[in-house]
Tab-separated table of C-alpha atoms in Angstrom:
chain	number	residue	atom	x	y	z
A	1	MET	CA	8.920	-10.635	-9.646
A	2	GLY	CA	10.744	-7.729	-12.076
A	3	LEU	CA	10.168	-4.059	-11.426
A	4	LEU	CA	8.611	-3.618	-14.438
A	5	ARG	CA	6.185	-6.552	-13.854
A	6	GLU	CA	5.406	-5.294	-10.825
A	7	LEU	CA	4.506	-1.699	-11.912
A	8	LYS	CA	2.304	-3.759	-14.626
A	9	ARG	CA	0.611	-5.245	-11.812
A	10	ASP	CA	-0.056	-2.272	-9.689
A	11	VAL	CA	-1.313	-0.235	-13.051
A	12	ASP	CA	-3.271	-2.918	-13.386
A	13	VAL	CA	-4.988	-3.295	-9.919
A	14	VAL	CA	-6.045	0.649	-10.588
A	15	PHE	CA	-7.898	-0.177	-13.358
A	16	GLU	CA	-9.462	-3.290	-11.674
A	17	ARG	CA	-10.487	-1.733	-8.886
A	18	ASP	CA	-10.770	2.208	-9.694
A	19	PRO	CA	-14.078	2.768	-12.180
A	20	ALA	CA	-12.525	6.340	-12.566
A	21	ALA	CA	-9.530	5.203	-14.304
A	22	ALA	CA	-9.701	6.464	-17.267
A	23	ASN	CA	-6.415	5.418	-19.318
A	24	LEU	CA	-2.476	4.187	-18.920
A	25	VAL	CA	-1.641	7.987	-19.159
A	26	GLU	CA	-3.882	9.640	-16.581
A	27	VAL	CA	-3.762	6.661	-14.104
A	28	LEU	CA	0.540	6.894	-14.682
A	29	LEU	CA	0.340	10.657	-13.877
A	30	THR	CA	-2.679	11.142	-11.369
A	31	CYS	CA	-3.028	8.227	-9.277
A	32	PRO	CA	-1.555	9.060	-5.594
A	33	GLY	CA	-1.663	5.913	-4.537
A	34	LEU	CA	0.384	4.451	-7.437
A	35	HIS	CA	2.945	6.688	-6.719
A	36	ALA	CA	3.204	6.022	-3.175
A	37	ARG	CA	3.539	2.530	-4.064
A	38	GLU	CA	6.285	2.702	-6.170
A	39	LEU	CA	8.432	5.589	-4.202
A	40	HIS	CA	8.084	2.761	-1.245
A	41	ARG	CA	9.378	0.170	-3.486
A	42	VAL	CA	12.042	2.604	-3.944
A	43	ALA	CA	12.542	3.843	-0.143
A	44	HIS	CA	11.860	-0.354	0.871
A	45	THR	CA	15.096	-1.388	-1.088
A	46	LEU	CA	17.439	1.159	-0.054
A	47	TRP	CA	16.195	0.376	3.817
A	48	ASN	CA	16.832	-3.285	3.672
A	49	LEU	CA	20.384	-2.224	1.766
A	50	GLN	CA	20.806	-0.679	5.407
A	51	VAL	CA	21.067	2.957	3.370
A	52	PRO	CA	21.368	5.562	5.915
A	53	VAL	CA	18.918	8.614	5.820
A	54	LEU	CA	17.892	7.981	1.883
A	55	PRO	CA	15.218	5.841	2.860
A	56	ARG	CA	13.462	8.485	5.005
A	57	LEU	CA	14.204	11.335	2.674
A	58	VAL	CA	12.030	8.992	0.005
A	59	SER	CA	9.468	8.377	2.045
A	60	HIS	CA	9.110	11.964	3.279
A	61	LEU	CA	8.946	13.556	-0.280
A	62	SER	CA	6.573	10.266	-1.407
A	63	ARG	CA	4.578	11.945	1.612
A	64	PHE	CA	4.897	15.319	0.613
A	65	LEU	CA	3.340	14.531	-2.823
A	66	THR	CA	1.124	12.044	-2.262
A	67	GLY	CA	-0.207	12.843	0.979
A	68	ILE	CA	0.418	8.922	1.442
A	69	GLU	CA	3.015	8.317	4.458
A	70	ILE	CA	4.533	4.919	3.666
A	71	HIS	CA	7.591	4.023	6.570
A	72	PRO	CA	10.021	2.585	4.174
A	73	GLY	CA	10.275	-0.578	6.777
A	74	ALA	CA	6.410	-1.604	6.169
A	75	GLN	CA	6.008	-4.568	4.004
A	76	LEU	CA	3.471	-4.609	1.238
A	77	GLY	CA	2.219	-7.038	-0.489
A	78	SER	CA	1.581	-7.170	-4.266
A	79	GLY	CA	-1.980	-5.887	-5.692
A	80	LEU	CA	-2.361	-3.084	-2.943
A	81	PHE	CA	-5.052	-0.418	-3.526
A	82	ILE	CA	-4.401	2.764	-1.987
A	83	ASP	CA	-7.816	5.062	-3.267
A	84	HIS	CA	-8.096	8.224	-1.975
A	85	GLY	CA	-5.410	8.299	-0.016
A	86	SER	CA	-4.871	11.901	1.741
A	87	GLY	CA	-4.336	10.931	5.460
A	88	VAL	CA	-2.979	7.566	4.935
A	89	VAL	CA	-0.004	6.181	7.487
A	90	ILE	CA	1.404	2.982	6.986
A	91	GLY	CA	3.828	2.216	9.767
A	92	GLU	CA	7.102	0.528	10.219
A	93	THR	CA	5.707	-2.849	11.722
A	94	THR	CA	2.810	-3.198	9.351
A	95	GLU	CA	2.822	-5.772	6.909
A	96	ILE	CA	0.126	-6.160	4.593
A	97	GLY	CA	-0.874	-9.075	2.103
A	98	THR	CA	-1.579	-9.249	-1.203
A	99	ASP	CA	-4.596	-7.619	-2.644
A	100	VAL	CA	-5.442	-5.414	-0.230
A	101	SER	CA	-7.684	-2.169	-0.752
A	102	ILE	CA	-6.495	0.998	1.672
A	103	TYR	CA	-9.202	4.415	1.637
A	104	GLN	CA	-8.319	7.841	3.077
A	105	GLY	CA	-7.775	8.333	6.821
A	106	VAL	CA	-6.479	5.102	7.903
A	107	THR	CA	-3.228	4.436	10.346
A	108	LEU	CA	-1.892	0.966	10.389
A	109	GLY	CA	0.772	0.429	13.090
A	110	GLY	CA	2.479	3.025	15.722
A	111	THR	CA	3.555	2.945	19.402
A	112	SER	CA	0.712	2.573	22.315
A	113	ALA	CA	2.941	3.748	25.397
A	114	ALA	CA	6.865	3.906	26.018
A	115	ASP	CA	7.324	1.094	27.507
A	116	SER	CA	4.517	-0.724	25.687
A	117	PRO	CA	5.498	-3.128	22.618
A	118	LEU	CA	5.010	-1.891	19.269
A	119	LEU	CA	1.612	-2.580	18.038
A	120	ARG	CA	2.117	-4.740	14.882
A	121	PRO	CA	-0.685	-4.720	12.483
A	122	TRP	CA	-1.275	-7.617	9.770
A	123	ILE	CA	-3.749	-7.197	6.866
A	124	LEU	CA	-4.240	-9.924	5.083
A	125	GLY	CA	-6.148	-9.847	1.911
A	126	LEU	CA	-9.529	-10.953	2.834
A	127	VAL	CA	-10.979	-12.972	-0.739
A	128	SER	CA	-9.541	-14.442	-3.289
A	129	LYS	CA	-10.208	-14.060	-6.917
A	130	LYS	CA	-11.984	-17.772	-7.256
A	131	SER	CA	-14.208	-16.928	-3.910
A	132	SER	CA	-18.063	-16.113	-4.554
A	133	GLN	CA	-18.425	-14.272	-1.037
A	134	SER	CA	-17.767	-10.809	-1.045
A	135	PRO	CA	-15.503	-9.332	1.526
A	136	TRP	CA	-17.837	-8.419	3.794
A	137	GLU	CA	-19.870	-11.733	3.658
A	138	PHE	CA	-16.323	-13.665	3.966
A	139	ALA	CA	-15.419	-11.327	7.149
A	140	GLY	CA	-18.948	-12.503	8.425
A	141	PHE	CA	-20.832	-9.089	7.942
A	142	ARG	CA	-24.051	-8.724	5.872
A	143	ARG	CA	-25.095	-6.362	3.753
């Protein structure tokens, strides 16, 4: 997918999942989840190119601007939506699938103890657009 197509997809996701999204200008200027996602694209590309220091610097700047910390090594699928993202931390070992929504205060990834292996969370998109089940029903919960 090209960069502009990915940006359009990310903006479309904001309009799909955030009832407060009023117009394109507002979303582009004031949506910290979108800003964090786009800055992660830059940091992740630099990380994959094995550029020293700069990916972490971009990630640090993103956290300062948005309150959302995403390690440059984290693998994020398309359709990721971070709403009310203050305090969200996504670690280096995290792999997130497609069409996932994350809300404030979520931490994914990390280590448990010095001699323990890394925790490696995989977050999968639970519901396809064609599914008639709610995400809660799909996961086995009842409302």
